[in-house]
Amino acid sequence: MLGRPPPNSLREYRDWQLRYSSDEDNLVDDFYKPALASAKYYDRAVGYFALSSLRVIGDALEPFWNNGERMRLVASVKIQAGDRPHIEAAHQGDREQWLHLQGEALSEEVTRFVPEFAEPIKLFTAFVERGLLDMYIATGLREPPSAWFYHEKIGVVVDHRGDFITWEGSPNETGSALSP
């Protein structure tokens, strides 16, 4: 914790719906913001992950960041080509490679304590560098490897009291899937 009291519990939020639809609901405002404001843990398994999702849910992650909580992400091997070097650099802790990819203008931003929640690459890297995000890549055992594709869509949010929300069948973790 960063000196702030734990947020309200998931149980105290009264506007949960039994079903959310990306066609009818604003998933960020209606679901992610209240869920992550109360979260101690956020676990997500998706078929597709793109850094652009962090641009969409960045503000929802701010209370999660402020409370120093953990996020775990499982995604398939199908990661957007432009995202791959940024994800690899963040996980390898290769600060020089990451700065090279971003350009010299970002060197001061990397050392800032609070990430820019509207900038997905900075946000992802900050979470990884601080040890708040673990990302796993799901691979298959079938031959040839292209015959198998991980495409589960599962999420779990657990609050400080142990209350939790689980869901499945939701959109992938990409900017276009989460945008209203």
mmCIF file of C-alpha atoms in Angstrom:
data_model
loop_
_atom_site.group_PDB
_atom_site.id
_atom_site.type_symbol
_atom_site.label_atom_id
_atom_site.label_comp_id
_atom_site.label_asym_id
_atom_site.label_seq_id
_atom_site.Cartn_x
_atom_site.Cartn_y
_atom_site.Cartn_z
ATOM 1 C CA MET A 1 0.000 0.000 0.000
ATOM 2 C CA LEU A 2 1.128 3.543 -0.654
ATOM 3 C CA GLY A 3 -0.263 5.119 2.499
ATOM 4 C CA ARG A 4 -3.855 5.269 1.283
ATOM 5 C CA PRO A 5 -6.688 3.408 2.989
ATOM 6 C CA PRO A 6 -8.062 0.409 1.115
ATOM 7 C CA PRO A 7 -10.830 1.337 -1.318
ATOM 8 C CA ASN A 8 -14.447 0.401 -0.805
ATOM 9 C CA SER A 9 -15.303 -3.234 -1.327
ATOM 10 C CA LEU A 10 -16.866 -4.722 -4.438
ATOM 11 C CA ARG A 11 -19.928 -5.538 -2.365
ATOM 12 C CA GLU A 12 -20.589 -1.868 -1.570
ATOM 13 C CA TYR A 13 -20.932 -0.905 -5.239
ATOM 14 C CA ARG A 14 -24.648 -1.193 -6.059
ATOM 15 C CA ASP A 15 -24.719 -0.798 -9.845
ATOM 16 C CA TRP A 16 -23.304 -4.169 -10.900
ATOM 17 C CA GLN A 17 -25.182 -5.798 -13.753
ATOM 18 C CA LEU A 18 -25.648 -9.509 -14.338
ATOM 19 C CA ARG A 19 -24.673 -9.061 -17.965
ATOM 20 C CA TYR A 20 -22.527 -6.503 -19.764
ATOM 21 C CA SER A 21 -22.603 -6.024 -23.514
ATOM 22 C CA SER A 22 -19.959 -4.089 -25.412
ATOM 23 C CA ASP A 23 -22.758 -3.012 -27.779
ATOM 24 C CA GLU A 24 -24.906 -1.533 -25.002
ATOM 25 C CA ASP A 25 -22.625 -0.703 -22.072
ATOM 26 C CA ASN A 26 -19.517 1.364 -21.578
ATOM 27 C CA LEU A 27 -17.324 -1.434 -20.211
ATOM 28 C CA VAL A 28 -14.701 0.927 -18.823
ATOM 29 C CA ASP A 29 -17.057 3.248 -16.936
ATOM 30 C CA ASP A 30 -19.711 0.683 -16.028
ATOM 31 C CA PHE A 31 -17.434 -2.204 -15.079
ATOM 32 C CA TYR A 32 -13.657 -1.685 -15.049
ATOM 33 C CA LYS A 33 -13.551 1.586 -13.082
ATOM 34 C CA PRO A 34 -15.650 0.412 -10.109
ATOM 35 C CA ALA A 35 -14.090 -3.067 -10.145
ATOM 36 C CA LEU A 36 -10.470 -1.927 -10.262
ATOM 37 C CA ALA A 37 -11.042 0.878 -7.734
ATOM 38 C CA SER A 38 -11.803 -1.857 -5.193
ATOM 39 C CA ALA A 39 -9.351 -4.461 -6.460
ATOM 40 C CA LYS A 40 -6.497 -6.057 -4.631
ATOM 41 C CA TYR A 41 -5.925 -8.539 -7.458
ATOM 42 C CA TYR A 42 -6.870 -8.404 -11.117
ATOM 43 C CA ASP A 43 -6.390 -11.573 -13.156
ATOM 44 C CA ARG A 44 -7.250 -11.686 -16.840
ATOM 45 C CA ALA A 45 -6.966 -14.406 -19.478
ATOM 46 C CA VAL A 46 -7.646 -13.428 -23.086
ATOM 47 C CA GLY A 47 -7.079 -14.678 -26.585
ATOM 48 C CA TYR A 48 -5.815 -11.315 -27.780
ATOM 49 C CA PHE A 49 -3.937 -8.660 -25.822
ATOM 50 C CA ALA A 50 -2.858 -5.314 -27.231
ATOM 51 C CA LEU A 51 -1.199 -2.400 -25.498
ATOM 52 C CA SER A 52 -3.991 -0.252 -26.955
ATOM 53 C CA SER A 53 -6.287 -1.733 -24.289
ATOM 54 C CA LEU A 54 -4.306 0.180 -21.689
ATOM 55 C CA ARG A 55 -5.096 3.431 -23.507
ATOM 56 C CA VAL A 56 -8.793 2.645 -23.033
ATOM 57 C CA ILE A 57 -8.710 1.383 -19.427
ATOM 58 C CA GLY A 58 -5.732 3.470 -18.249
ATOM 59 C CA ASP A 59 -7.785 5.728 -15.972
ATOM 60 C CA ALA A 60 -9.475 2.691 -14.444
ATOM 61 C CA LEU A 61 -6.039 1.341 -13.487
ATOM 62 C CA GLU A 62 -4.989 4.468 -11.585
ATOM 63 C CA PRO A 63 -6.514 3.490 -8.199
ATOM 64 C CA PHE A 64 -5.115 0.002 -8.710
ATOM 65 C CA TRP A 65 -1.638 1.526 -9.237
ATOM 66 C CA ASN A 66 -2.026 3.902 -6.296
ATOM 67 C CA ASN A 67 -2.770 0.989 -3.980
ATOM 68 C CA GLY A 68 0.233 -0.996 -5.241
ATOM 69 C CA GLU A 69 -1.798 -4.055 -6.192
ATOM 70 C CA ARG A 70 -1.022 -6.932 -8.569
ATOM 71 C CA MET A 71 -2.300 -7.818 -11.988
ATOM 72 C CA ARG A 72 -1.724 -11.094 -13.829
ATOM 73 C CA LEU A 73 -2.393 -11.456 -17.539
ATOM 74 C CA VAL A 74 -2.493 -14.609 -19.649
ATOM 75 C CA ALA A 75 -2.680 -14.114 -23.406
ATOM 76 C CA SER A 76 -2.165 -16.164 -26.524
ATOM 77 C CA VAL A 77 0.949 -15.980 -28.637
ATOM 78 C CA LYS A 78 -0.973 -13.759 -31.079
ATOM 79 C CA ILE A 79 0.368 -10.394 -29.923
ATOM 80 C CA GLN A 80 0.384 -7.477 -32.325
ATOM 81 C CA ALA A 81 3.745 -7.173 -34.052
ATOM 82 C CA GLY A 82 4.165 -3.547 -32.979
ATOM 83 C CA ASP A 83 3.529 -4.433 -29.323
ATOM 84 C CA ARG A 84 5.924 -7.380 -29.150
ATOM 85 C CA PRO A 85 9.240 -5.472 -28.793
ATOM 86 C CA HIS A 86 7.771 -3.207 -26.102
ATOM 87 C CA ILE A 87 6.400 -6.139 -24.102
ATOM 88 C CA GLU A 88 9.660 -8.077 -24.419
ATOM 89 C CA ALA A 89 11.751 -5.059 -23.403
ATOM 90 C CA ALA A 90 9.554 -4.336 -20.379
ATOM 91 C CA HIS A 91 9.750 -7.938 -19.177
ATOM 92 C CA GLN A 92 13.472 -8.285 -19.773
ATOM 93 C CA GLY A 93 14.071 -5.146 -17.763
ATOM 94 C CA ASP A 94 16.198 -3.893 -20.653
ATOM 95 C CA ARG A 95 15.866 -0.198 -19.959
ATOM 96 C CA GLU A 96 18.249 0.776 -22.778
ATOM 97 C CA GLN A 97 16.342 -1.225 -25.396
ATOM 98 C CA TRP A 98 13.055 0.224 -24.182
ATOM 99 C CA LEU A 99 14.407 3.780 -24.314
ATOM 100 C CA HIS A 100 15.761 3.152 -27.797
ATOM 101 C CA LEU A 101 12.334 1.975 -28.933
ATOM 102 C CA GLN A 102 10.661 5.039 -27.431
ATOM 103 C CA GLY A 103 13.236 7.649 -28.355
ATOM 104 C CA GLU A 104 15.259 9.945 -26.156
ATOM 105 C CA ALA A 105 12.300 12.203 -25.384
ATOM 106 C CA LEU A 106 10.878 9.587 -23.013
ATOM 107 C CA SER A 107 13.981 9.058 -20.883
ATOM 108 C CA GLU A 108 12.713 11.430 -18.184
ATOM 109 C CA GLU A 109 9.234 9.901 -18.242
ATOM 110 C CA VAL A 110 10.526 6.412 -17.415
ATOM 111 C CA THR A 111 11.954 7.586 -14.104
ATOM 112 C CA ARG A 112 8.765 9.332 -12.973
ATOM 113 C CA PHE A 113 6.966 7.690 -10.064
ATOM 114 C CA VAL A 114 3.439 7.878 -11.482
ATOM 115 C CA PRO A 115 2.973 6.640 -15.059
ATOM 116 C CA GLU A 116 1.008 8.498 -17.701
ATOM 117 C CA PHE A 117 -2.213 6.501 -17.709
ATOM 118 C CA ALA A 118 -3.095 7.638 -21.243
ATOM 119 C CA GLU A 119 0.162 6.241 -22.681
ATOM 120 C CA PRO A 120 -0.116 2.444 -22.926
ATOM 121 C CA ILE A 121 3.577 1.655 -23.440
ATOM 122 C CA LYS A 122 4.637 3.788 -20.478
ATOM 123 C CA LEU A 123 1.859 2.359 -18.326
ATOM 124 C CA PHE A 124 2.667 -1.261 -19.191
ATOM 125 C CA THR A 125 6.378 -0.751 -18.558
ATOM 126 C CA ALA A 126 5.773 1.039 -15.257
ATOM 127 C CA PHE A 127 3.554 -1.809 -14.000
ATOM 128 C CA VAL A 128 6.160 -4.405 -15.006
ATOM 129 C CA GLU A 129 9.127 -2.449 -13.595
ATOM 130 C CA ARG A 130 7.329 -1.955 -10.293
ATOM 131 C CA GLY A 131 6.489 -5.662 -10.100
ATOM 132 C CA LEU A 132 2.722 -5.113 -10.292
ATOM 133 C CA LEU A 133 2.101 -6.980 -13.560
ATOM 134 C CA ASP A 134 2.975 -10.530 -14.503
ATOM 135 C CA MET A 135 2.275 -11.501 -18.107
ATOM 136 C CA TYR A 136 2.158 -15.096 -19.269
ATOM 137 C CA ILE A 137 1.946 -16.348 -22.851
ATOM 138 C CA ALA A 138 -0.204 -19.454 -23.345
ATOM 139 C CA THR A 139 1.111 -21.927 -25.892
ATOM 140 C CA GLY A 140 -0.274 -25.221 -27.052
ATOM 141 C CA LEU A 141 1.168 -28.697 -27.215
ATOM 142 C CA ARG A 142 -0.416 -29.732 -30.506
ATOM 143 C CA GLU A 143 1.638 -30.181 -33.641
ATOM 144 C CA PRO A 144 1.988 -28.058 -35.627
ATOM 145 C CA PRO A 145 1.857 -25.227 -33.060
ATOM 146 C CA SER A 146 -0.398 -23.217 -35.374
ATOM 147 C CA ALA A 147 -3.089 -25.877 -34.856
ATOM 148 C CA TRP A 148 -3.732 -24.572 -31.355
ATOM 149 C CA PHE A 149 -4.777 -21.103 -30.265
ATOM 150 C CA TYR A 150 -5.483 -20.046 -26.678
ATOM 151 C CA HIS A 151 -8.704 -18.069 -26.728
ATOM 152 C CA GLU A 152 -10.169 -18.181 -23.228
ATOM 153 C CA LYS A 153 -11.774 -15.009 -21.964
ATOM 154 C CA ILE A 154 -11.808 -15.079 -18.187
ATOM 155 C CA GLY A 155 -11.460 -12.370 -15.560
ATOM 156 C CA VAL A 156 -11.256 -12.231 -11.769
ATOM 157 C CA VAL A 157 -11.170 -9.193 -9.488
ATOM 158 C CA VAL A 158 -10.668 -9.745 -5.755
ATOM 159 C CA ASP A 159 -11.036 -6.893 -3.265
ATOM 160 C CA HIS A 160 -9.347 -6.297 0.094
ATOM 161 C CA ARG A 161 -12.096 -8.134 1.980
ATOM 162 C CA GLY A 162 -11.850 -11.257 -0.173
ATOM 163 C CA ASP A 163 -15.037 -10.526 -2.134
ATOM 164 C CA PHE A 164 -14.657 -11.235 -5.823
ATOM 165 C CA ILE A 165 -16.196 -10.911 -9.254
ATOM 166 C CA THR A 166 -15.537 -13.421 -11.994
ATOM 167 C CA TRP A 167 -16.570 -13.301 -15.624
ATOM 168 C CA GLU A 168 -16.063 -15.160 -18.838
ATOM 169 C CA GLY A 169 -16.847 -14.611 -22.485
ATOM 170 C CA SER A 170 -15.983 -10.936 -22.345
ATOM 171 C CA PRO A 171 -14.152 -9.002 -25.051
ATOM 172 C CA ASN A 172 -10.488 -9.455 -25.736
ATOM 173 C CA GLU A 173 -8.073 -7.074 -24.025
ATOM 174 C CA THR A 174 -7.610 -4.755 -27.007
ATOM 175 C CA GLY A 175 -8.415 -1.098 -27.484
ATOM 176 C CA SER A 176 -11.072 -1.728 -30.117
ATOM 177 C CA ALA A 177 -12.790 -4.431 -28.044
ATOM 178 C CA LEU A 178 -13.016 -2.218 -24.935
ATOM 179 C CA SER A 179 -13.852 1.097 -26.589
ATOM 180 C CA PRO A 180 -17.438 2.343 -26.297
#
